[in-house]
Coordinates of C-alpha atoms in Angstrom, one line a residue:
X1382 CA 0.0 0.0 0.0
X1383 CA 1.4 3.3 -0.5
X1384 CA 1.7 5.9 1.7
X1385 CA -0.6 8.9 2.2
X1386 CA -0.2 11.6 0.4
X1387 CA -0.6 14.8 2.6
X1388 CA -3.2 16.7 2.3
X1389 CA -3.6 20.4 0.4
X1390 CA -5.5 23.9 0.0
X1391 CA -7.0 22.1 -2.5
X1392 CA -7.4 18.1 -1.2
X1393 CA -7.7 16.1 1.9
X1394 CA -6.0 13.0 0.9
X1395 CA -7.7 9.8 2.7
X1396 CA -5.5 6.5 3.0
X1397 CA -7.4 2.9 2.6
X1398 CA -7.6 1.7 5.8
X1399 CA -9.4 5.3 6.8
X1400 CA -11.6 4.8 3.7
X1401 CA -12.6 1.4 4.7
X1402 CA -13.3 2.9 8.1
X1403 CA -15.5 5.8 6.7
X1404 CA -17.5 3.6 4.3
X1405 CA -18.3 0.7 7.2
X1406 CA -19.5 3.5 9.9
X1407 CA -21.9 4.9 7.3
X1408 CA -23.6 1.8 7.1
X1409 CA -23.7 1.2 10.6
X1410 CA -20.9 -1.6 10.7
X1411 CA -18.2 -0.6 12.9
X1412 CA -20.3 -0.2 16.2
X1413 CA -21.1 -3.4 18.3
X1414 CA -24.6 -4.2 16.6
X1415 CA -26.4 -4.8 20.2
X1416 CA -28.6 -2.8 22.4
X1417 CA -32.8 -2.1 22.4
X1418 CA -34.5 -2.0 19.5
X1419 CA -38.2 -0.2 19.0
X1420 CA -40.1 0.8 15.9
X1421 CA -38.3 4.4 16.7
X1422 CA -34.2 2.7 16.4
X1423 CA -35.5 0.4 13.2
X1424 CA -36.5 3.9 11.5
X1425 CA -33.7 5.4 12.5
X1426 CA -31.5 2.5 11.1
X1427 CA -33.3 2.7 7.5
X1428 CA -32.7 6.5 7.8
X1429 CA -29.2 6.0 8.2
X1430 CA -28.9 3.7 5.5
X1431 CA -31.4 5.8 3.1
X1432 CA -33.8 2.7 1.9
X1433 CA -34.0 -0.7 2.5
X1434 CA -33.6 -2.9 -0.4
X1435 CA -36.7 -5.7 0.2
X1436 CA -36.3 -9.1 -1.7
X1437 CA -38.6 -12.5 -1.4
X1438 CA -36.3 -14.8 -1.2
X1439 CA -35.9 -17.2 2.1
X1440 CA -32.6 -18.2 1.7
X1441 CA -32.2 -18.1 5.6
X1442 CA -33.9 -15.2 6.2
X1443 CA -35.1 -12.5 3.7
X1444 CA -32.6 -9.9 2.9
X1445 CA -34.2 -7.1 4.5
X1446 CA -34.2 -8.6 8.0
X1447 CA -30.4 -9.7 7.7
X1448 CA -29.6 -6.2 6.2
X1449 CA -31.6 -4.7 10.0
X1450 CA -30.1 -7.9 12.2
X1451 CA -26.6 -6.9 11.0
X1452 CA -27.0 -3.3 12.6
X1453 CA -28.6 -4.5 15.8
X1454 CA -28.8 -8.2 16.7
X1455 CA -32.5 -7.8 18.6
X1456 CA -34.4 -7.1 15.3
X1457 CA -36.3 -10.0 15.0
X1458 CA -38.6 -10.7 12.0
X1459 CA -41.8 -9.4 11.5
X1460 CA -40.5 -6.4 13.2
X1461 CA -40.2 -4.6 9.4
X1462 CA -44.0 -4.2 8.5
X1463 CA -45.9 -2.9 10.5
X1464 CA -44.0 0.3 10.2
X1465 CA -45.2 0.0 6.2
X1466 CA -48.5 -0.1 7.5
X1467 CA -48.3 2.6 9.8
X1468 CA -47.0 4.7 7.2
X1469 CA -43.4 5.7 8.6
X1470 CA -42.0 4.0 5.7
X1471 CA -43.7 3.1 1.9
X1472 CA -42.2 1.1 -0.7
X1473 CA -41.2 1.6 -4.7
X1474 CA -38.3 1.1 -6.5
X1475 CA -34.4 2.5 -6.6
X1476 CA -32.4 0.3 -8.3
X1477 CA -34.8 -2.5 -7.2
X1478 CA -37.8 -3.0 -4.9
X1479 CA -37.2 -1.0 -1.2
X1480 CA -38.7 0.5 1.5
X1481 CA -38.3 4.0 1.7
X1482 CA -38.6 6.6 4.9
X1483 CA -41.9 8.2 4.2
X1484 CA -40.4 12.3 4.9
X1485 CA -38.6 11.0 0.9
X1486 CA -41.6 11.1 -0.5
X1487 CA -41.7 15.0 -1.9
X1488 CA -38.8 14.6 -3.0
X1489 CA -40.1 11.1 -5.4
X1490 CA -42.6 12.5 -7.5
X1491 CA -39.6 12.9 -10.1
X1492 CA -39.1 9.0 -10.0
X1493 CA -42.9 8.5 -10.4
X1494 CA -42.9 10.1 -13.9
X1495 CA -39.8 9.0 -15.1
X1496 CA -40.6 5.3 -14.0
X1497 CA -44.2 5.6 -14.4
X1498 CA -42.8 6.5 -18.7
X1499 CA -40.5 3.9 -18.5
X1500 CA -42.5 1.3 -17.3
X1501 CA -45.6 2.2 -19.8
X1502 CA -43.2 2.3 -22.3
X1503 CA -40.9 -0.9 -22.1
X1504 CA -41.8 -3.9 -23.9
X1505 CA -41.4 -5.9 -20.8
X1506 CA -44.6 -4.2 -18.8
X1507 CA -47.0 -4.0 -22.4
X1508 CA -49.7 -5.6 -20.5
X1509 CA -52.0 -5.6 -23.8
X1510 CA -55.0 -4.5 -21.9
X1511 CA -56.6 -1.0 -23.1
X1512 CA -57.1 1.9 -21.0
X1513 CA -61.0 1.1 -20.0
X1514 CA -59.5 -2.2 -18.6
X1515 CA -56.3 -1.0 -16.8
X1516 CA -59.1 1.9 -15.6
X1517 CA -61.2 -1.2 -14.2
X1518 CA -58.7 -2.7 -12.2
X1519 CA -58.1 0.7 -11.1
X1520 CA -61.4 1.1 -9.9
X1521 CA -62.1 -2.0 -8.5
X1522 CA -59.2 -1.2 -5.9
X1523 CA -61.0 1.8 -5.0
X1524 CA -64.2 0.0 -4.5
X1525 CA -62.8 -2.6 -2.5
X1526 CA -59.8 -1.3 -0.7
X1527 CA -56.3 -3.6 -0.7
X1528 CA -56.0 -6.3 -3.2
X1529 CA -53.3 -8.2 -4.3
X1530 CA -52.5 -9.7 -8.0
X1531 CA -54.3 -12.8 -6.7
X1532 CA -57.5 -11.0 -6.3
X1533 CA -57.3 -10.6 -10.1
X1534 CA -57.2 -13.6 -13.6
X1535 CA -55.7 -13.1 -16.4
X1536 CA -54.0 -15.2 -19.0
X1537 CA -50.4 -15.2 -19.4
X1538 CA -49.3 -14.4 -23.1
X1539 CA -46.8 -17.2 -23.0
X1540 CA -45.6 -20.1 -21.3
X1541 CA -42.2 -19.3 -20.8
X1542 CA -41.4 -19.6 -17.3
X1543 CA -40.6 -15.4 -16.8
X1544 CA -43.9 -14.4 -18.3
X1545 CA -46.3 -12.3 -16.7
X1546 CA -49.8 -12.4 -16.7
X1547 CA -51.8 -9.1 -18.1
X1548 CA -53.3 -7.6 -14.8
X1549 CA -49.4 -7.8 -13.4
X1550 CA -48.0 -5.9 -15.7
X1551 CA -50.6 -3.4 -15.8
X1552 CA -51.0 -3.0 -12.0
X1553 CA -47.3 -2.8 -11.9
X1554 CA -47.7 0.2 -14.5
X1555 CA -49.6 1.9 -12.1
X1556 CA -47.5 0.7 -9.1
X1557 CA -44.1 2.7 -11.2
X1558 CA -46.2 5.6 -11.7
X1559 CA -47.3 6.4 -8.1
X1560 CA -51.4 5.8 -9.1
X1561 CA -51.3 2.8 -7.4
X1562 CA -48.8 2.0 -3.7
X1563 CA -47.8 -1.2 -1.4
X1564 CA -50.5 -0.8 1.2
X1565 CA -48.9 -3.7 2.8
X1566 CA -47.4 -6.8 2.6
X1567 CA -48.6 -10.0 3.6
X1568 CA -45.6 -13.2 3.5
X1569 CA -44.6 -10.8 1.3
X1570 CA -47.2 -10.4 -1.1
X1571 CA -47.9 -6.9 -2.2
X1572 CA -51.1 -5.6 -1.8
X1573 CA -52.1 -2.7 -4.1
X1574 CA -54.5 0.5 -2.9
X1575 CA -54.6 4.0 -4.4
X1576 CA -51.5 6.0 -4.0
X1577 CA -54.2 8.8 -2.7
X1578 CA -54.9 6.6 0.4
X1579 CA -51.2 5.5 0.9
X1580 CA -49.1 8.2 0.5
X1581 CA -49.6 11.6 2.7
X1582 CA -50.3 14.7 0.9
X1583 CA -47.8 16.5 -0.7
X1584 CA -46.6 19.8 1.4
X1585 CA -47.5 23.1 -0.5
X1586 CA -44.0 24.0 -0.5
X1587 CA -43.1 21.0 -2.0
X1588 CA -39.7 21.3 -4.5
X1589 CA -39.6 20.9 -8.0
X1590 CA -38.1 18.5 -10.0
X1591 CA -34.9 20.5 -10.1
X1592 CA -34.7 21.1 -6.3
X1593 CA -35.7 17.7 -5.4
X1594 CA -33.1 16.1 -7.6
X1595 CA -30.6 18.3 -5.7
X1596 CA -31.8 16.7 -2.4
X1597 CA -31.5 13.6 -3.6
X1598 CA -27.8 14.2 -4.2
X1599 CA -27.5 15.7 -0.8
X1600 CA -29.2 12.9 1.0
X1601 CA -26.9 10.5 -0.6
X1602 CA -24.4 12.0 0.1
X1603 CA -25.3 12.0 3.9
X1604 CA -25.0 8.3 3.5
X1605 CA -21.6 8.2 1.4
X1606 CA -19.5 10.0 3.3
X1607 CA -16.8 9.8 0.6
X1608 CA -17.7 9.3 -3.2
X1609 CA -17.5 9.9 -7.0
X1610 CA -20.2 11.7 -8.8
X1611 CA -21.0 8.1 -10.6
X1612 CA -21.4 6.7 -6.8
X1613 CA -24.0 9.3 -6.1
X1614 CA -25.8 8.9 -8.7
X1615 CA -25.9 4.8 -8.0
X1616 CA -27.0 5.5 -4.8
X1617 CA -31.1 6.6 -6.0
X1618 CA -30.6 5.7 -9.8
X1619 CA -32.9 8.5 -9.9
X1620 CA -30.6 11.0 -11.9
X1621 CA -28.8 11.8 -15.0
X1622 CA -24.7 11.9 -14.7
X1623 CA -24.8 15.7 -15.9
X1624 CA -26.9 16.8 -13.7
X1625 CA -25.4 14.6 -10.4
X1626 CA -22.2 15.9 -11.6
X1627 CA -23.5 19.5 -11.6
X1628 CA -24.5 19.1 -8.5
X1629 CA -21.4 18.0 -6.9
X1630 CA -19.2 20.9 -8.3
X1631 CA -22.0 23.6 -7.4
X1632 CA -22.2 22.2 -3.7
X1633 CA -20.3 22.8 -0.6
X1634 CA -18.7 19.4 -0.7
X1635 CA -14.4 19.3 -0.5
X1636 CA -12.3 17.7 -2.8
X1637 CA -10.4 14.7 -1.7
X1638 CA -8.2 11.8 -3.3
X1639 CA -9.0 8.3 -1.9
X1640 CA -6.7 6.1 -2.0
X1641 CA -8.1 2.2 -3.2
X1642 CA -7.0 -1.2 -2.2
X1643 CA -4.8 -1.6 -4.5
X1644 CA -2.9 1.4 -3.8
X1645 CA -3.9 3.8 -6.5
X1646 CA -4.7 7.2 -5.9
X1647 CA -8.1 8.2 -7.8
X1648 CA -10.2 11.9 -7.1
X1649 CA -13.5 12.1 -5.2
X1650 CA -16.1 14.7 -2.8
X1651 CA -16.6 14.3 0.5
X1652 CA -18.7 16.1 3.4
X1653 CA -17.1 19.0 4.8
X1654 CA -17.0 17.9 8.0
X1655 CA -15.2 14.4 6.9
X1656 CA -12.2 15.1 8.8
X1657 CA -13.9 15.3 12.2
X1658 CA -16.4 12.0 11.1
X1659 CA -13.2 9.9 10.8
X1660 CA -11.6 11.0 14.1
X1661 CA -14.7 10.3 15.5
X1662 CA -14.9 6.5 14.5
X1663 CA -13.6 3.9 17.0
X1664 CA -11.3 1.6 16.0
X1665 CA -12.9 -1.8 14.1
X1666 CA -14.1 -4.6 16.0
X1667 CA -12.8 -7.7 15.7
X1668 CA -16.2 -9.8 15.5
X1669 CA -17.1 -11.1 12.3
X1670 CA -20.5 -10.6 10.7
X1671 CA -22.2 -12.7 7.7
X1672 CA -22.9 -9.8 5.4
X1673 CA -26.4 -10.0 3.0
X1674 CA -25.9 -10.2 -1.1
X1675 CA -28.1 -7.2 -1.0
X1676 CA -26.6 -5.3 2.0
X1677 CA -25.8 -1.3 1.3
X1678 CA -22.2 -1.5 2.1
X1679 CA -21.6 -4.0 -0.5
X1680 CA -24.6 -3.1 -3.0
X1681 CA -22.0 -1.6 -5.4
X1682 CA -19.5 -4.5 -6.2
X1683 CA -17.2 -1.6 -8.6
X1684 CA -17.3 0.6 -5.3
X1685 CA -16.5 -2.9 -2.9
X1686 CA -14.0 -4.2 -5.0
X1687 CA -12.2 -0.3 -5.0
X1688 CA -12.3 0.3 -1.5
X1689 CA -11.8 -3.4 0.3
X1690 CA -10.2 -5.3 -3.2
X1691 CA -12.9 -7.7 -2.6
X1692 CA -14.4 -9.3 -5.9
X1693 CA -18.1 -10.3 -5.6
X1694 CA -20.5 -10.9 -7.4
X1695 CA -24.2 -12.2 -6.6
X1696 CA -24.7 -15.4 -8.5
X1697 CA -28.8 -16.3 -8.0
X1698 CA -29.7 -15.4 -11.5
X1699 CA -26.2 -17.3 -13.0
X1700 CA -26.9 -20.8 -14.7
X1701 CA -25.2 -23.1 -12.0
X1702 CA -22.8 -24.4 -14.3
X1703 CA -21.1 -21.2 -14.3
X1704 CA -21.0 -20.1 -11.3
X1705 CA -18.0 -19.7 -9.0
X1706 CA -19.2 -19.5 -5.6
X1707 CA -22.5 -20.4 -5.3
X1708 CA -26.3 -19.6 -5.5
X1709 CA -26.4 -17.4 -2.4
X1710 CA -23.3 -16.7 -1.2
X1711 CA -22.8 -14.3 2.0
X1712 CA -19.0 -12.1 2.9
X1713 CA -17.7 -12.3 5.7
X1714 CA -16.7 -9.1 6.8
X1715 CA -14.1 -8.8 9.9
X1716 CA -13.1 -5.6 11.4
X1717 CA -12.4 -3.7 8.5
X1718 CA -11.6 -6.3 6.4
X1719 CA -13.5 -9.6 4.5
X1720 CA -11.5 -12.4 5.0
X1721 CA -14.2 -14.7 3.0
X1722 CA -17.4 -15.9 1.8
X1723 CA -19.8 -18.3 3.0
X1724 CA -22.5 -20.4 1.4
X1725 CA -25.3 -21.6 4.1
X1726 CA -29.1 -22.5 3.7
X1727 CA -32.0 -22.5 6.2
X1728 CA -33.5 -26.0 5.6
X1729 CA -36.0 -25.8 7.8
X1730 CA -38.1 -29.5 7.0
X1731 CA -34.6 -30.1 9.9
X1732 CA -34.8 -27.0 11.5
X1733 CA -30.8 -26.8 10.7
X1734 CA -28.8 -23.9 8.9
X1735 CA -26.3 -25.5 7.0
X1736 CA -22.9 -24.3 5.5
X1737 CA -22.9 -26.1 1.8
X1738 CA -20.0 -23.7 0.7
X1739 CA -16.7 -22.3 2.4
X1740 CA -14.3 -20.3 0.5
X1741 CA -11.2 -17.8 2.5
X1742 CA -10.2 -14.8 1.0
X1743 CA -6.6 -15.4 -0.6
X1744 CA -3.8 -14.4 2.4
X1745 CA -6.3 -15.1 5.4
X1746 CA -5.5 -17.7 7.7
X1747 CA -8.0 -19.3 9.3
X1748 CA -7.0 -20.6 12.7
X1749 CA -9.1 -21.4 15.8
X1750 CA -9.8 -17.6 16.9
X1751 CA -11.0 -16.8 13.4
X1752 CA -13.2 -19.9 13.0
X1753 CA -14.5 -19.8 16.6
X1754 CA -16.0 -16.3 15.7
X1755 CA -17.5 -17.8 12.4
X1756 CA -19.4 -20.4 14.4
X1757 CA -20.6 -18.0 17.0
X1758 CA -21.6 -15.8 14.2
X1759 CA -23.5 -19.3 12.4
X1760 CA -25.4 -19.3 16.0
X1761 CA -26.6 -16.1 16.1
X1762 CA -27.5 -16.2 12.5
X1763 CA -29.2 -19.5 12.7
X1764 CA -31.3 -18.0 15.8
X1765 CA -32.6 -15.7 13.9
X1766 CA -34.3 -17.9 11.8
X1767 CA -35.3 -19.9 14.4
X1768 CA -32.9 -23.0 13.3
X1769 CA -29.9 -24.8 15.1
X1770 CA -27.1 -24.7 13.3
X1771 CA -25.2 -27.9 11.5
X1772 CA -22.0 -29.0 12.7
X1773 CA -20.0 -26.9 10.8
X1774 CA -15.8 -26.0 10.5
X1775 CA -13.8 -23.8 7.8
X1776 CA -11.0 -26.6 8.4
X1777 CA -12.9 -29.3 6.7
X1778 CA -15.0 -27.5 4.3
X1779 CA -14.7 -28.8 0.6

């Protein structure tokens, strides 16, 4: 690694171990996840982080608990919904389905245009239906209240195994362009009401599209710390580069160069109080946490791989042939540093979590301190789900 270059009039230069340290305490991973939890300390967690990216998939537990477990280990599930039915919180789409803190919401009518367009647009949500019958399904929702897609029939187009049926795509249509909200969810199934009867009304001061796209920028950069103009635009997917980068030059942020993990020096913004945010952070921890595919801190792989030199990639939707860890594969993320990756399923016919992949990052040893943590770690997690975990040691793993 190479050393730090000193800072300027014109750039605070930020070494890699400080950027690791930065990145982790804005997502909430360098303090001991412990202490009480209410509805109040959940909030405030998916504040911190900005959204909550949701997901229906049960590996062990659904990604959205893991992602709130992993911050404090008290959340327990079922904790998450209510608060989307008490409206603190509603849901639409970032770069994929999430909950979002509900005081966002002025700030989103920009993303309901330009998805609602996109989705009436793309081939993949033509639901063939005409106006007068997308209006119908429309109004039977207001007629009824709360239905989901199962209150509805209508033929697929196709057979193949991706296809959607009509009143799907067409509800989804809606769904994009605000008309339609998540009034809740039930084992996760979404049920649809009016966006007039979900969402609160708009303030009269509410900003335009131009101001709220410049909040946007500012709020992810509350939860950056330390980023490109490309990373703040990631963060929402709600923006155009120009305009992010615009933003960025025109704002109060300073200039820095970040060094990455492979010692390169690269140039970046960060808060203007970033000096002061990094003396404040304690030094890491050395427990070790099994870290969600669709965690924040690790959602951008280019961003993961830059800052830690840690190559991942999610591997779900990748034909298992060709994969090179495994279906669901979770870091393992240790102090500042992940020292591996872990595959492990709930099976829950045995009430068991079992590891049925091991791999260590290349250069980390894995003696009995190390591994002992793992398997604590495997306890906690299998808890969580209610399981008891499978005999289980890095040693012998294939």
């Amino acid at each position: 690694m190479t050393a730090k270059p000193p800072s300027t009039a014109n750039s605070i230069g930020i070494g890699n171990r400080d950027l690791r340290r930065l990145w982790l305490a804005a997502n909430r991973l360098v303090d001991p996840p412990s202490g009480p939890l209410n509805a109040a300390g959940i909030m405030q967690i998916i504040r911190d982080l900005g959204f909550l990216q949701i997901d229906t998939v049960r590996n062990v537990v659904r990604a959205q608990d893991h992602i709130l477990w992993s911050r404090n280990r008290n959340y327990r599930e079922r904790m998450l919904w209510p608060l989307l039915q008490q409206r603190l919180l509603f849901e639409h789409f970032t770069h994929d389905a999430s909950l979002i803190p509900v005081e966002t919401y002025p700030l989103w009518q920009r993303q309901f245009r330009r998805l609602g367009a996109r989705a009436a647009n793309a081939a993949w949500y033509r639901s063939g239906m005409d106006q007068g019958e997308i209006e119908a399904l429309r109004d039977r929702i207001a007629a009824e209240g709360p239905l989901s897609t199962h209150a509805f029939d209508s033929a697929a187009e196709s057979r193949e195994m991706w296809a959607r049926k009509p009143h799907k795509k067409a509800l989804e249509q809606m769904w994009y362009a605000g008309v339609l909200a998540t009034s809740m969810r039930r084992n996760f199934v979404k049920y649809y009401d009016l966006g007039e009867r979900v969402f609160p009304p708009l303030p009269p001061d509410a900003p335009d599209e131009a101001a709220a796209g410049a909040a946007l920028c500012e709020l992810a950069m509350q939860r950056l710390w330390v980023a490109s103009p490309g990373e703040i635009r990631k963060f929402w997917e709600a923006l155009p580069p120009a305009e992010v980068t615009a933003w960025a030059r025109g704002s109060d942020l300073v200039p820095v160069r970040i060094e990455s993990a492979d010692g390169k020096w690269q140039e970046a913004f960060a808060l203007p109080d970033i000096e002061a945010r990094l003396a404040a952070i304690p030094p890491p921890a050395s427990q070790l946490r099994i870290i969600n595919p669709f965690d924040p801190a690790i959602r951008d792989r280019a961003r993961l791989k830059r800052i830690f030199g840690f190559d991942y990639t999610n591997e779900m939707f990748v034909p298992a042939a060709k994969r090179r860890w495994g279906y669901y594969v979770y870091p393992l993320l240790e102090g500042d540093s992940f020292v591996g990756r872990i595959e492990a399923k709930g099976d829950r016919q045995g009430g068991t979590l079992r590891v049925t992949g091991f791999w260590a990052e290349d250069g980390v040893r894995w003696g009995k301190g190390r591994a002992d943590r793992l398997r604590l770690e495997l306890e906690r997690f299998a808890r969580l789900a209610g399981l008891t975990p499978a005999p289980f040691s890095p040693s012998t793993a294939s």
